[in-house]
Short mmCIF file of C-alpha atoms in Angstrom, two decimals:
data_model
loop_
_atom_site.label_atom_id
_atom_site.label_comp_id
_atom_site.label_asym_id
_atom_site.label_seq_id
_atom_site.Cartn_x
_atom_site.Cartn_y
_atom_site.Cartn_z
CA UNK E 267 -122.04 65.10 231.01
CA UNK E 268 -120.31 64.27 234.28
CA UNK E 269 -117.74 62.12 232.72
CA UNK E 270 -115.87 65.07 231.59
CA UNK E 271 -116.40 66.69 234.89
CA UNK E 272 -115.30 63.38 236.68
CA UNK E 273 -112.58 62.83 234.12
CA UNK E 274 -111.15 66.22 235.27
CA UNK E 275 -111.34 65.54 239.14
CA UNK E 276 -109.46 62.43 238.22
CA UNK E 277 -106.59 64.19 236.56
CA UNK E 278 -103.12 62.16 237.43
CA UNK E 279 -100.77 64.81 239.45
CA UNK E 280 -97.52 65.04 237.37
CA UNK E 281 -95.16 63.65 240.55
CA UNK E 282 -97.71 61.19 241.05
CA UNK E 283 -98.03 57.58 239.93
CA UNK E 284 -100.51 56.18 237.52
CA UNK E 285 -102.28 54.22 239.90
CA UNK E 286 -102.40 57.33 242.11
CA UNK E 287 -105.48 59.17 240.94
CA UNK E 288 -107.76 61.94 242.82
CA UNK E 289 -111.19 60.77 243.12
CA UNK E 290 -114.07 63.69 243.25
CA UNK E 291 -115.05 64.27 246.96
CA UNK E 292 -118.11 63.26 247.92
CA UNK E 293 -118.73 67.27 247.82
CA UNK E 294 -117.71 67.72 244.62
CA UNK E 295 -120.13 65.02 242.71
CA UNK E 296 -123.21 66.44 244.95
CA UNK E 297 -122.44 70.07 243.77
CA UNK E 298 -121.80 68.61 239.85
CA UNK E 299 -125.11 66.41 240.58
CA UNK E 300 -127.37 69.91 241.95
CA UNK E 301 -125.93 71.26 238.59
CA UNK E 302 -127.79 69.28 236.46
CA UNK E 303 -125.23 66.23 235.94
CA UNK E 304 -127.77 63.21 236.74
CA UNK E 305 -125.43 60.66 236.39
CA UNK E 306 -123.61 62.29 239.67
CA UNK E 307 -126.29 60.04 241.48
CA UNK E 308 -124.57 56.71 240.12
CA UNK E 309 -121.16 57.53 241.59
CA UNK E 310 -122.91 58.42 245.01
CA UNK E 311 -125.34 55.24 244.83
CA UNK E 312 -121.62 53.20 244.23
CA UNK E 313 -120.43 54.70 247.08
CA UNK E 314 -122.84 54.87 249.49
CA UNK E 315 -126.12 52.27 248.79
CA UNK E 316 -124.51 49.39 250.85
CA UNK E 317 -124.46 51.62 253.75
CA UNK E 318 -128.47 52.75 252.87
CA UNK E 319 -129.27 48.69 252.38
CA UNK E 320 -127.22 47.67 255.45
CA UNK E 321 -128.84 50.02 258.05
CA UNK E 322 -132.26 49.66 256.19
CA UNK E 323 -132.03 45.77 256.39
CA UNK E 324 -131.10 45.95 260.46
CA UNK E 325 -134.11 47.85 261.52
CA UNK E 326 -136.54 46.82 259.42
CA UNK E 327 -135.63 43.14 258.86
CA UNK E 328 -137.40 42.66 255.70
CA UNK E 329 -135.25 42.42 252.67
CA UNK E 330 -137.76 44.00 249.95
CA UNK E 331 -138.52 46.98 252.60
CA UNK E 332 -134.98 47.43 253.05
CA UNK E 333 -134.20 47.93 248.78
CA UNK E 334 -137.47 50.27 248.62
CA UNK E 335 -136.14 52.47 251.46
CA UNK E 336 -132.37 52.41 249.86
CA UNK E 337 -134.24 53.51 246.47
CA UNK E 338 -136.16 55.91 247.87
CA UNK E 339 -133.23 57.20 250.17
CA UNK E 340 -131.36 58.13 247.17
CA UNK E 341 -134.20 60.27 245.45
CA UNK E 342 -134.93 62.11 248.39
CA UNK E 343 -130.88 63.01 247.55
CA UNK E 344 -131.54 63.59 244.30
CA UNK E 345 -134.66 65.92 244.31
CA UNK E 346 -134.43 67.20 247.60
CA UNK E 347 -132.28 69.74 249.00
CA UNK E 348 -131.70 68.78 252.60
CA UNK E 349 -128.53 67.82 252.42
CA UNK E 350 -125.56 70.75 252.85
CA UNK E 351 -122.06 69.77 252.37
CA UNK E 352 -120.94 72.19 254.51
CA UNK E 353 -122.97 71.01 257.74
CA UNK E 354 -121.46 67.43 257.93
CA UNK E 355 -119.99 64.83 255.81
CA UNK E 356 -122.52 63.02 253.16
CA UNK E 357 -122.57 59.42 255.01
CA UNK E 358 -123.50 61.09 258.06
CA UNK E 359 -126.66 62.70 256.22
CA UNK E 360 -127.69 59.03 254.69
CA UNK E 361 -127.08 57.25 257.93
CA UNK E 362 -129.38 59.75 259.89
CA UNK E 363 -132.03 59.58 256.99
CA UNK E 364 -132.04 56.25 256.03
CA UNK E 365 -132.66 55.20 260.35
CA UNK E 366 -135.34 58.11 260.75
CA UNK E 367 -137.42 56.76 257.50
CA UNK E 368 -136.78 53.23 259.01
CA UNK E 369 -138.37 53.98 262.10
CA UNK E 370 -140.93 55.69 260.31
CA UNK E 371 -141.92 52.63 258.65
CA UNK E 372 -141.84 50.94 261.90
CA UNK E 373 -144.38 53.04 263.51
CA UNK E 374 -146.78 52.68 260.56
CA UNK E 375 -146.34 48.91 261.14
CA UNK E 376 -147.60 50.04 264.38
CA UNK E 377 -150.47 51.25 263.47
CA UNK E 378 -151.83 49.25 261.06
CA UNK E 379 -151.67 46.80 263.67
CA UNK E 380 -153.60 48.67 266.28
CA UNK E 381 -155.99 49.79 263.73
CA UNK E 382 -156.91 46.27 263.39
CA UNK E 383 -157.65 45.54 267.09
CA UNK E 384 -159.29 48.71 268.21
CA UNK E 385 -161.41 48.19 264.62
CA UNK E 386 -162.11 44.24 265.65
CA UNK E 387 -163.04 45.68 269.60
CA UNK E 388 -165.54 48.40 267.52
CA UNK E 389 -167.37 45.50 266.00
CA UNK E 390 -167.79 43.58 268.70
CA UNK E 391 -169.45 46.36 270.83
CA UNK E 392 -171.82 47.67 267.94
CA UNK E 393 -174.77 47.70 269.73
CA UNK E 394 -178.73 48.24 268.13
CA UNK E 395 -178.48 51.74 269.67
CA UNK E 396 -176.56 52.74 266.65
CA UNK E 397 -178.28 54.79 263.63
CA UNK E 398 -178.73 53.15 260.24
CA UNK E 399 -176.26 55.51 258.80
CA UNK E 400 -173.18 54.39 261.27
CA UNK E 401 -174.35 50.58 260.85
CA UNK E 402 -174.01 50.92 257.14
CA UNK E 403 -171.03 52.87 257.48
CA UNK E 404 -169.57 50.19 259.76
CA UNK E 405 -170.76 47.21 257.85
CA UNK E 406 -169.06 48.81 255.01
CA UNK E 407 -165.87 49.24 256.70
CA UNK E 408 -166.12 45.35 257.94
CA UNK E 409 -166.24 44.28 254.85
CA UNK E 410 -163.32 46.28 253.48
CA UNK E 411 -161.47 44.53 255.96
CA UNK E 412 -162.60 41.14 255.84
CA UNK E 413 -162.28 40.76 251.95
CA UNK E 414 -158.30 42.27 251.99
CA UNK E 415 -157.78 39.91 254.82
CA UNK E 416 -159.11 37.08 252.66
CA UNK E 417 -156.52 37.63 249.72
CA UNK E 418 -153.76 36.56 252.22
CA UNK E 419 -152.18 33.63 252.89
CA UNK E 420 -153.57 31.40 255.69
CA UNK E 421 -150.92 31.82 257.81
CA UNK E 422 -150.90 35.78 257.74
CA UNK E 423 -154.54 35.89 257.64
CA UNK E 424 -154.58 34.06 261.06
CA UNK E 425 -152.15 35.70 262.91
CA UNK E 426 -153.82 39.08 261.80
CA UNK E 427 -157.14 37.84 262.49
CA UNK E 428 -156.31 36.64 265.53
CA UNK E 429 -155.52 40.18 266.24
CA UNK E 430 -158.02 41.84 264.72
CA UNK E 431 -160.97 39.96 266.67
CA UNK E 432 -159.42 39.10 270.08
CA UNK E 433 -157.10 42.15 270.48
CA UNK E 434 -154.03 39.56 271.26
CA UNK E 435 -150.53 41.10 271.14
CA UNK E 436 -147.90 39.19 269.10
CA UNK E 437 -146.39 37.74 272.27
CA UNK E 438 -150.08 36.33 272.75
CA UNK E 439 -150.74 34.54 269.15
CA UNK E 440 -146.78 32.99 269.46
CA UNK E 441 -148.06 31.49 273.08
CA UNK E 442 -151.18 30.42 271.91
CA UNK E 443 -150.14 28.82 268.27
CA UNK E 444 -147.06 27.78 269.83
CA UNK E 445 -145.16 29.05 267.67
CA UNK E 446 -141.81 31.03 267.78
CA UNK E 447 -142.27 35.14 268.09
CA UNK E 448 -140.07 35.80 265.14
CA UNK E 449 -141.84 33.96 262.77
CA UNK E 450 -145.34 35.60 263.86
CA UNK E 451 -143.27 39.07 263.58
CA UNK E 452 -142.63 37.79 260.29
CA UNK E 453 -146.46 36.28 259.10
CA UNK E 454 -147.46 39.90 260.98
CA UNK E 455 -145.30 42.20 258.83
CA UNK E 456 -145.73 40.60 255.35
CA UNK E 457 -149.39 40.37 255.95
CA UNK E 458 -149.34 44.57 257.11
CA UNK E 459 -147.32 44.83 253.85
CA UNK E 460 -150.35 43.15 251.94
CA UNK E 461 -153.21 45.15 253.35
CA UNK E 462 -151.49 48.33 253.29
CA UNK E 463 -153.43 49.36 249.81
CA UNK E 464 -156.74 47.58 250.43
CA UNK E 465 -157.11 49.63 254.14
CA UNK E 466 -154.52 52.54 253.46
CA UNK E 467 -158.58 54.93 253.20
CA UNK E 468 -159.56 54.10 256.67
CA UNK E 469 -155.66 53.94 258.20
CA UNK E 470 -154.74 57.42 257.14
#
């Protein structure tokens, strides 16, 4: 168990004073933590998830995103082996992690988005010159779309409709809905969120 291990790092100094105890280096719970010691990963998650939640939270701007990425930061620690104490200091590592997943996750925003205009301009230019295999295939597809769009809430079903079928950027539905850009950023995002299972077949 760590505690003994952590007990031991914490072992008073004989000229010291009883409130001045050595705490494990950052280091020295990874090492005890790549041992075996799985409880190593609480004293680093103490440490270090408010930094994770933080940076997560100020790119992504979306509170549940932000605790799934600091959760899944933290196991990439766990079960990965990226990390080497000896090529920079452990906050370093998370902060460079936790914004290159975050950006990640911005970019598949992205395209979820364009997949939904270029797939509402492909339906408007089917043409009778198609075979009967590609109009099943994209009547098939349509309908995927249309029934996950129809489990949303009216609000992000329109702004992503409105992008789906006319191709309008989010600039464009705020102007036209009158509405302020952050909050169709917002209705955008959560509704992305929502279709990411339903369409996640014909996005990948």
């Amino acid at each position: 168990m760590l505690s003994a291990y952590y007990s031991k790092l914490m072992d008073i100094d004989s000229t010291s004073s009883p409130t001045e105890k050595v705490l494990p280096t950052d280091a020295e719970v990874f090492r005890a933590l790549k041992a075996g010691q799985s409880d190593a990963i609480g004293i680093l998650y103490d440490r270090y998830a408010s930094l994770v939640y933080r940076l997560s939270l100020k790119i992504l701007a979306n509170y549940q995103e932000a605790e799934d990425l600091t959760q899944e930061i933290f196991l990439t620690l766990w079960r990965s082996n990226t990390y080497n104490p000896a090529r920079g200091s452990l906050s370093s590592y998370l902060t460079t992690l936790t914004r290159s997943r975050a950006i990640d996750k911005i970019r598949s925003r992205g395209t979820k988005l364009k997949f939904l205009q270029r797939w509402g301009q492909m339906m408007k230019t089917e043409t009778a010159s198609n075979t009967p295999f590609e109009a099943a295939s994209l009547s098939q597809r349509s309908h995927q779309v249309h029934s996950a769009l129809a489990q949303l809430p009216a609000n992000h079903r329109q702004v992503l409709e409105m992008a789906y079928y006319d191709g309008l950027s989010q600039s464009e539905i705020a102007k036209k809905l009158d509405i302020p850009l952050g909050t169709i950023k917002t209705w955008s995002r959560q509704g992305l969120l929502n279709l990411r299972k339903n369409l996640q077949d014909f996005i990948e």
